[in-house]
Amino acid sequence: MKLVAIEAHINARVETVWNAYNSAEDIMQWNHASDDWHCTSSINDLRIGGKFKNRMEAKDGSFAFDFEGVYTELKPFKRIAYTMSDGRKVEMDFESDQQHTRLYIRFEPETENPVDMQRDGWQAILDNFKKYVESVYST
């Protein structure tokens, strides 16, 4: 299956980006694609074999789901890979040059929704992450 790629260039050191991406407290602040959604809980056991679970909810209560998976590869400040609960794979690479970090994510799309819609949704969340990190952890 072809992986879908998204990326963001974040004006922050890789340590800051890594920590904000993996801290449950931070995840609940940025992990939503639009302002009418929010992440109401986050559990993150960042180790190979460890699990994560983020509760995503529409603010009007109309829909909710858990985004969860198991970590399969970790290289601190460099790479994260995991398998989602439905078996799809995700790979993330953190590339740094002092004050900037490129976060490059590839994921296996699901088959129910158009690939472009999935890419746009994942990119919107990543863009929200970039905005969050740059506003809260400005260098």
PDB file of C-alpha atoms in Angstrom:
ATOM      1  CA  MET A   1       0.000   0.000   0.000  1.00  0.00           C
ATOM      2  CA  LYS A   2       1.246   3.466  -0.872  1.00  0.00           C
ATOM      3  CA  LEU A   3       1.976   5.716   2.095  1.00  0.00           C
ATOM      4  CA  VAL A   4       0.547   9.244   2.267  1.00  0.00           C
ATOM      5  CA  ALA A   5       3.085  11.926   3.229  1.00  0.00           C
ATOM      6  CA  ILE A   6       2.671  15.209   5.078  1.00  0.00           C
ATOM      7  CA  GLU A   7       5.197  17.530   6.654  1.00  0.00           C
ATOM      8  CA  ALA A   8       5.742  20.710   8.606  1.00  0.00           C
ATOM      9  CA  HIS A   9       8.743  22.972   9.124  1.00  0.00           C
ATOM     10  CA  ILE A  10       8.626  24.142  12.730  1.00  0.00           C
ATOM     11  CA  ASN A  11      10.613  27.061  14.119  1.00  0.00           C
ATOM     12  CA  ALA A  12      11.779  25.241  17.247  1.00  0.00           C
ATOM     13  CA  ARG A  13      14.559  22.933  18.353  1.00  0.00           C
ATOM     14  CA  VAL A  14      13.990  19.221  17.825  1.00  0.00           C
ATOM     15  CA  GLU A  15      13.914  18.559  21.585  1.00  0.00           C
ATOM     16  CA  THR A  16      11.044  21.031  21.958  1.00  0.00           C
ATOM     17  CA  VAL A  17       9.150  19.564  19.006  1.00  0.00           C
ATOM     18  CA  TRP A  18       9.663  15.980  20.226  1.00  0.00           C
ATOM     19  CA  ASN A  19       8.515  16.781  23.757  1.00  0.00           C
ATOM     20  CA  ALA A  20       5.430  18.725  22.638  1.00  0.00           C
ATOM     21  CA  TYR A  21       4.477  15.927  20.238  1.00  0.00           C
ATOM     22  CA  ASN A  22       4.727  13.273  22.948  1.00  0.00           C
ATOM     23  CA  SER A  23       3.510  15.004  26.126  1.00  0.00           C
ATOM     24  CA  ALA A  24      -0.094  14.074  26.967  1.00  0.00           C
ATOM     25  CA  GLU A  25      -0.697  17.576  28.348  1.00  0.00           C
ATOM     26  CA  ASP A  26       0.513  19.171  25.107  1.00  0.00           C
ATOM     27  CA  ILE A  27      -1.303  16.654  22.880  1.00  0.00           C
ATOM     28  CA  MET A  28      -4.643  17.723  24.341  1.00  0.00           C
ATOM     29  CA  GLN A  29      -3.879  21.331  23.329  1.00  0.00           C
ATOM     30  CA  TRP A  30      -3.035  20.785  19.638  1.00  0.00           C
ATOM     31  CA  ASN A  31      -4.495  17.433  18.566  1.00  0.00           C
ATOM     32  CA  HIS A  32      -7.504  18.535  16.500  1.00  0.00           C
ATOM     33  CA  ALA A  33      -7.993  19.426  12.852  1.00  0.00           C
ATOM     34  CA  SER A  34     -10.426  22.318  13.369  1.00  0.00           C
ATOM     35  CA  ASP A  35     -11.746  24.541  16.144  1.00  0.00           C
ATOM     36  CA  ASP A  36     -15.012  22.588  16.391  1.00  0.00           C
ATOM     37  CA  TRP A  37     -13.080  19.511  17.642  1.00  0.00           C
ATOM     38  CA  HIS A  38     -10.922  18.911  20.690  1.00  0.00           C
ATOM     39  CA  CYS A  39      -8.811  16.196  22.288  1.00  0.00           C
ATOM     40  CA  THR A  40     -10.390  15.495  25.675  1.00  0.00           C
ATOM     41  CA  SER A  41      -7.873  12.955  26.964  1.00  0.00           C
ATOM     42  CA  SER A  42      -4.473  11.576  26.085  1.00  0.00           C
ATOM     43  CA  ILE A  43      -2.451   8.638  27.369  1.00  0.00           C
ATOM     44  CA  ASN A  44       1.021   8.138  25.937  1.00  0.00           C
ATOM     45  CA  ASP A  45       3.442   5.380  26.958  1.00  0.00           C
ATOM     46  CA  LEU A  46       6.358   6.311  24.687  1.00  0.00           C
ATOM     47  CA  ARG A  47       8.381   3.085  24.453  1.00  0.00           C
ATOM     48  CA  ILE A  48       8.536   0.185  22.021  1.00  0.00           C
ATOM     49  CA  GLY A  49       5.426  -1.873  22.761  1.00  0.00           C
ATOM     50  CA  GLY A  50       3.910   1.077  24.627  1.00  0.00           C
ATOM     51  CA  LYS A  51       0.429   2.277  23.738  1.00  0.00           C
ATOM     52  CA  PHE A  52      -1.096   5.677  23.124  1.00  0.00           C
ATOM     53  CA  LYS A  53      -4.758   6.671  23.110  1.00  0.00           C
ATOM     54  CA  ASN A  54      -6.117  10.118  22.268  1.00  0.00           C
ATOM     55  CA  ARG A  55      -9.840  10.839  22.623  1.00  0.00           C
ATOM     56  CA  MET A  56     -11.090  13.072  19.805  1.00  0.00           C
ATOM     57  CA  GLU A  57     -14.525  14.684  20.204  1.00  0.00           C
ATOM     58  CA  ALA A  58     -16.653  17.147  18.274  1.00  0.00           C
ATOM     59  CA  LYS A  59     -17.346  20.067  20.614  1.00  0.00           C
ATOM     60  CA  ASP A  60     -21.081  19.815  19.882  1.00  0.00           C
ATOM     61  CA  GLY A  61     -21.076  16.189  21.085  1.00  0.00           C
ATOM     62  CA  SER A  62     -22.136  14.811  17.705  1.00  0.00           C
ATOM     63  CA  PHE A  63     -19.173  12.454  17.220  1.00  0.00           C
ATOM     64  CA  ALA A  64     -16.182  11.035  19.094  1.00  0.00           C
ATOM     65  CA  PHE A  65     -13.520   8.407  18.565  1.00  0.00           C
ATOM     66  CA  ASP A  66     -10.289   7.105  20.060  1.00  0.00           C
ATOM     67  CA  PHE A  67      -7.100   7.408  18.011  1.00  0.00           C
ATOM     68  CA  GLU A  68      -4.810   4.723  19.350  1.00  0.00           C
ATOM     69  CA  GLY A  69      -1.879   2.517  18.543  1.00  0.00           C
ATOM     70  CA  VAL A  70       1.283   0.736  19.668  1.00  0.00           C
ATOM     71  CA  TYR A  71       4.837   1.996  19.193  1.00  0.00           C
ATOM     72  CA  THR A  72       7.037  -0.225  17.030  1.00  0.00           C
ATOM     73  CA  GLU A  73      10.181   1.923  16.644  1.00  0.00           C
ATOM     74  CA  LEU A  74      11.700   4.787  18.625  1.00  0.00           C
ATOM     75  CA  LYS A  75      14.907   6.733  18.056  1.00  0.00           C
ATOM     76  CA  PRO A  76      14.754   9.710  20.445  1.00  0.00           C
ATOM     77  CA  PHE A  77      14.589  13.065  18.635  1.00  0.00           C
ATOM     78  CA  LYS A  78      14.854  11.224  15.268  1.00  0.00           C
ATOM     79  CA  ARG A  79      12.106   8.702  14.525  1.00  0.00           C
ATOM     80  CA  ILE A  80       8.808   7.234  15.757  1.00  0.00           C
ATOM     81  CA  ALA A  81       6.874   4.415  14.128  1.00  0.00           C
ATOM     82  CA  TYR A  82       3.637   2.880  15.311  1.00  0.00           C
ATOM     83  CA  THR A  83       0.787   0.639  14.280  1.00  0.00           C
ATOM     84  CA  MET A  84      -2.722   2.028  14.686  1.00  0.00           C
ATOM     85  CA  SER A  85      -5.437  -0.094  16.267  1.00  0.00           C
ATOM     86  CA  ASP A  86      -6.769  -1.017  12.797  1.00  0.00           C
ATOM     87  CA  GLY A  87      -3.335  -2.319  11.713  1.00  0.00           C
ATOM     88  CA  ARG A  88      -2.244   0.621   9.569  1.00  0.00           C
ATOM     89  CA  LYS A  89       1.372   1.797   9.889  1.00  0.00           C
ATOM     90  CA  VAL A  90       2.684   5.291  10.555  1.00  0.00           C
ATOM     91  CA  GLU A  91       6.281   6.545  10.326  1.00  0.00           C
ATOM     92  CA  MET A  92       7.528   9.916  11.594  1.00  0.00           C
ATOM     93  CA  ASP A  93      10.941  11.482  11.115  1.00  0.00           C
ATOM     94  CA  PHE A  94      12.249  14.517  12.981  1.00  0.00           C
ATOM     95  CA  GLU A  95      15.033  16.344  11.088  1.00  0.00           C
ATOM     96  CA  SER A  96      16.771  19.244  12.784  1.00  0.00           C
ATOM     97  CA  ASP A  97      19.177  22.071  12.056  1.00  0.00           C
ATOM     98  CA  GLN A  98      19.604  23.821  15.398  1.00  0.00           C
ATOM     99  CA  GLN A  99      16.556  26.140  15.662  1.00  0.00           C
ATOM    100  CA  HIS A 100      14.285  24.448  13.100  1.00  0.00           C
ATOM    101  CA  THR A 101      12.733  21.013  12.827  1.00  0.00           C
ATOM    102  CA  ARG A 102      11.180  19.310   9.836  1.00  0.00           C
ATOM    103  CA  LEU A 103       8.536  16.787  10.914  1.00  0.00           C
ATOM    104  CA  TYR A 104       7.859  14.324   8.103  1.00  0.00           C
ATOM    105  CA  ILE A 105       4.969  11.844   8.568  1.00  0.00           C
ATOM    106  CA  ARG A 106       3.912   8.954   6.343  1.00  0.00           C
ATOM    107  CA  PHE A 107       0.772   6.918   6.992  1.00  0.00           C
ATOM    108  CA  GLU A 108      -1.202   4.128   5.409  1.00  0.00           C
ATOM    109  CA  PRO A 109      -4.621   5.481   4.394  1.00  0.00           C
ATOM    110  CA  GLU A 110      -7.812   3.706   5.333  1.00  0.00           C
ATOM    111  CA  THR A 111     -10.191   2.609   2.578  1.00  0.00           C
ATOM    112  CA  GLU A 112     -13.485   4.279   3.617  1.00  0.00           C
ATOM    113  CA  ASN A 113     -12.597   7.907   2.838  1.00  0.00           C
ATOM    114  CA  PRO A 114     -10.795   9.545  -0.110  1.00  0.00           C
ATOM    115  CA  VAL A 115      -7.010   9.745   0.293  1.00  0.00           C
ATOM    116  CA  ASP A 116      -7.045  13.516  -0.315  1.00  0.00           C
ATOM    117  CA  MET A 117      -9.502  14.000   2.548  1.00  0.00           C
ATOM    118  CA  GLN A 118      -7.319  11.914   4.871  1.00  0.00           C
ATOM    119  CA  ARG A 119      -4.168  13.806   3.844  1.00  0.00           C
ATOM    120  CA  ASP A 120      -5.918  17.138   4.411  1.00  0.00           C
ATOM    121  CA  GLY A 121      -7.138  16.057   7.860  1.00  0.00           C
ATOM    122  CA  TRP A 122      -3.735  14.808   8.988  1.00  0.00           C
ATOM    123  CA  GLN A 123      -2.068  17.940   7.555  1.00  0.00           C
ATOM    124  CA  ALA A 124      -4.550  20.188   9.399  1.00  0.00           C
ATOM    125  CA  ILE A 125      -3.634  18.502  12.698  1.00  0.00           C
ATOM    126  CA  LEU A 126       0.079  18.828  11.910  1.00  0.00           C
ATOM    127  CA  ASP A 127      -0.397  22.501  10.993  1.00  0.00           C
ATOM    128  CA  ASN A 128      -2.192  23.016  14.306  1.00  0.00           C
ATOM    129  CA  PHE A 129       0.748  21.331  16.077  1.00  0.00           C
ATOM    130  CA  LYS A 130       3.212  23.693  14.329  1.00  0.00           C
ATOM    131  CA  LYS A 131       1.114  26.724  15.319  1.00  0.00           C
ATOM    132  CA  TYR A 132       0.875  25.484  18.919  1.00  0.00           C
ATOM    133  CA  VAL A 133       4.609  24.816  19.304  1.00  0.00           C
ATOM    134  CA  GLU A 134       5.618  28.116  17.736  1.00  0.00           C
ATOM    135  CA  SER A 135       3.204  30.119  19.919  1.00  0.00           C
ATOM    136  CA  VAL A 136       3.763  28.311  23.246  1.00  0.00           C
ATOM    137  CA  TYR A 137       7.435  27.350  22.968  1.00  0.00           C
ATOM    138  CA  SER A 138       8.819  30.190  20.862  1.00  0.00           C
ATOM    139  CA  THR A 139      12.590  30.218  20.738  1.00  0.00           C
TER     140      THR A 139
END
